Amino acid sequence: MKGALCSLALLSAAATAATDINSYGNTDQVKITHLGLDLTVDFDKKQLAGSATLDFKRIEPSASTLVLDTRALDVSDVQQHVDGQWTAAKWAWGEKSEALGTAMKVQLAPHADQVRVNYHTTDGATGLQWLTPAQTAGKKHPFLFTQAEAIQARSFIPLQDSPSVRVTYDATIHVPTGLMAVMSAENSQKVSPDGVYHFHMPQAVPTYLIALGVGDLKFKAMGKRTGVYAEPSVVDAAAKEFEDTESMIQTVEKMFGPYAWGRYDLLILPPSFPFGGMENPRLSFITPTVIAGDKSLVSLIAHELAHSWSGNLVTNASWQDLWLNEGFTTYLTYRITEAVYGKDRERMEAVLGYKDLQEDLAAIAPADTRLVPDLTGRDPDDAFSDIPYEKGSLMLTEIEHKLGRKKMDAFLKGYFNKFRFQSVSTSDFLGYAKDQGLDIDRLKEWIYQPGLPKGAPKPESDAFDKVLAEQKQWLSGKEAASDVPFKDWTAQQQIYFVSELPDSLTQAQMSELDKAFALTGTRNTEVAHVWYRQAIKHDYQPAFAAMSDYLRHIGRRKLIVPLYQMLMEKPQYQQMARKVYAEARPGYHPLAQNTLDEILK
Ligand SMILES: [Zn+2]
């Protein structure tokens, strides 16, 4: 995932499962291996209804209970498959907590080999977002998408919801005729005339990678094995913006071995998608806020694609090991960016990443700045800060500096090969690193100590040095804003210029910048974000109407939450923030609503 938010609220819960503290599943006794879904998408009721058939294997031969994770599911009936017959199974709800949902315990007959749960989702399905036609680009048809990472799959499928559980799946999905359904599986490129879609996912994936999107979608090919699914009015712009996807795939293949998943397509979601992107296999889910018109924000695609190796192929076994997914992926993203867009662009993005990391290091409790935090009793979404991403990536950069690039690539290729289609823990990584002759004490310092270790690499960028020099000239009055070559700069340079503006800026200076660079209302959502932060900080009200539009239009948490936070910190803007939120809230994803309800309460 990319563009998640650092949210460190503690939720009380008591996990009892021995294997994954964020799941009730008894995976040490019984483990599900395959999922058969038959679900009807009901836009009127905002419900998925149907059945989930679970194949499982007994880890303990005498095991007589299957414990599943659920959240706010309405279960009507449970059956089990015994000696070729389906019969009713006894079941009961088990433990319950706000962080983990509700355990569901199914009693297994000695020869049972499958369990079928008939159920429907409810309004409490945190993994589903139902959009009205008004919330889409085309305004004519509703839209549904799922977001299962970290532990939301349980809110639309009863299953053992842990990244240590890998399942293959088949699905039959019924949707209103005219709409298209796509999943993290083999997909059709055409609308089905009867609204019924069959999916097959032959490769075992962790449960957080099960994904479904339904809407007025059109497919457009970009390369031989790459394409875009999007609403008709968006599909051409998206295919143009992301046309380098094929060359990104070839770049990673050269370094780390073949792409293992067949096709790689993108699903462009409506703007309320709360994240930047989600690496659902074969079909990454992508925010439209990175369609800037100049490919300036496409490192997001590199990130989601890189997960096809780090995360989807080799998966963190628990959410405490999240850095194995996100740190490796962030490192790979920088490498792809360098290969496809050049070293300058990569250095700039690394400096911006380092800035974000420093902000989180300053804001987060030291214990949570370890690469492996303690998530006991917490929502694993708490782990999604820049720590696993940027700190994890910096550690790999340090290894590269020590080994040299050629040996580094062999090290990573070996890691992806050794653990392909497996879920691994931090100690698996350390075991591999030890076998490869790395300094384990140093790695442990990175992983188990807070903050950054002494001597950690610090990225630098000449292109940013030029930006600061120009800024200094302007601030000292030696140059007018209109003489600053802002419009010739890359989006990264523009972001850097705006985010490095001093606290002492006057209204007149803000206004001069705005006039010279047309910042208020800019189409680049990342440049807009840093500009609106400055507007709030410096009480520059001419930007507020455009900022309110931005907040109403976009649901990506990384872009909107900091703005609401800053508004609420100033008493004079609280009323305005509440008013904008009241209008925008119905269009936000449940996860964004949860975050913002806390901030605006
Ligand atoms: Zn990611």
Short mmCIF file of N, CA and C and ligand atoms in Angstrom, two decimals, residues 1-2 149 277 279 303-304 307 325-326 329 389, ligand 1:
data_model
loop_
_atom_site.label_atom_id
_atom_site.label_comp_id
_atom_site.label_asym_id
_atom_site.label_seq_id
_atom_site.Cartn_x
_atom_site.Cartn_y
_atom_site.Cartn_z
N MET A 1 0.85 -1.18 0.00
CA MET A 1 0.00 0.00 0.00
C MET A 1 0.88 1.23 0.00
N LYS A 2 0.38 2.31 -0.55
CA LYS A 2 1.14 3.55 -0.49
C LYS A 2 0.18 4.68 -0.18
N GLU A 149 -6.51 -4.68 3.07
CA GLU A 149 -5.36 -4.49 3.95
C GLU A 149 -5.67 -3.39 4.96
N GLY A 277 -2.38 3.89 -3.39
CA GLY A 277 -2.57 2.69 -4.20
C GLY A 277 -2.58 1.46 -3.33
N GLU A 279 -1.76 -2.77 -3.72
CA GLU A 279 -1.06 -3.69 -4.63
C GLU A 279 -1.81 -4.99 -4.88
N HIS A 303 5.71 1.80 -7.05
CA HIS A 303 5.57 1.22 -5.71
C HIS A 303 4.63 0.01 -5.72
N GLU A 304 3.44 0.20 -6.30
CA GLU A 304 2.48 -0.92 -6.29
C GLU A 304 2.99 -2.10 -7.12
N HIS A 307 5.53 -4.27 -5.33
CA HIS A 307 4.91 -5.23 -4.39
C HIS A 307 4.70 -6.60 -5.04
N ASN A 325 7.37 -5.96 3.88
CA ASN A 325 6.61 -5.58 2.68
C ASN A 325 7.01 -4.17 2.21
N GLU A 326 6.89 -3.21 3.13
CA GLU A 326 6.94 -1.80 2.70
C GLU A 326 8.36 -1.24 2.59
N THR A 329 9.70 -2.66 -0.61
CA THR A 329 9.00 -2.05 -1.74
C THR A 329 9.46 -0.61 -1.96
N TYR A 389 8.28 2.06 5.87
CA TYR A 389 8.56 2.40 4.47
C TYR A 389 9.98 2.96 4.33
ZN ZN B 1 3.12 -0.43 -0.21
#
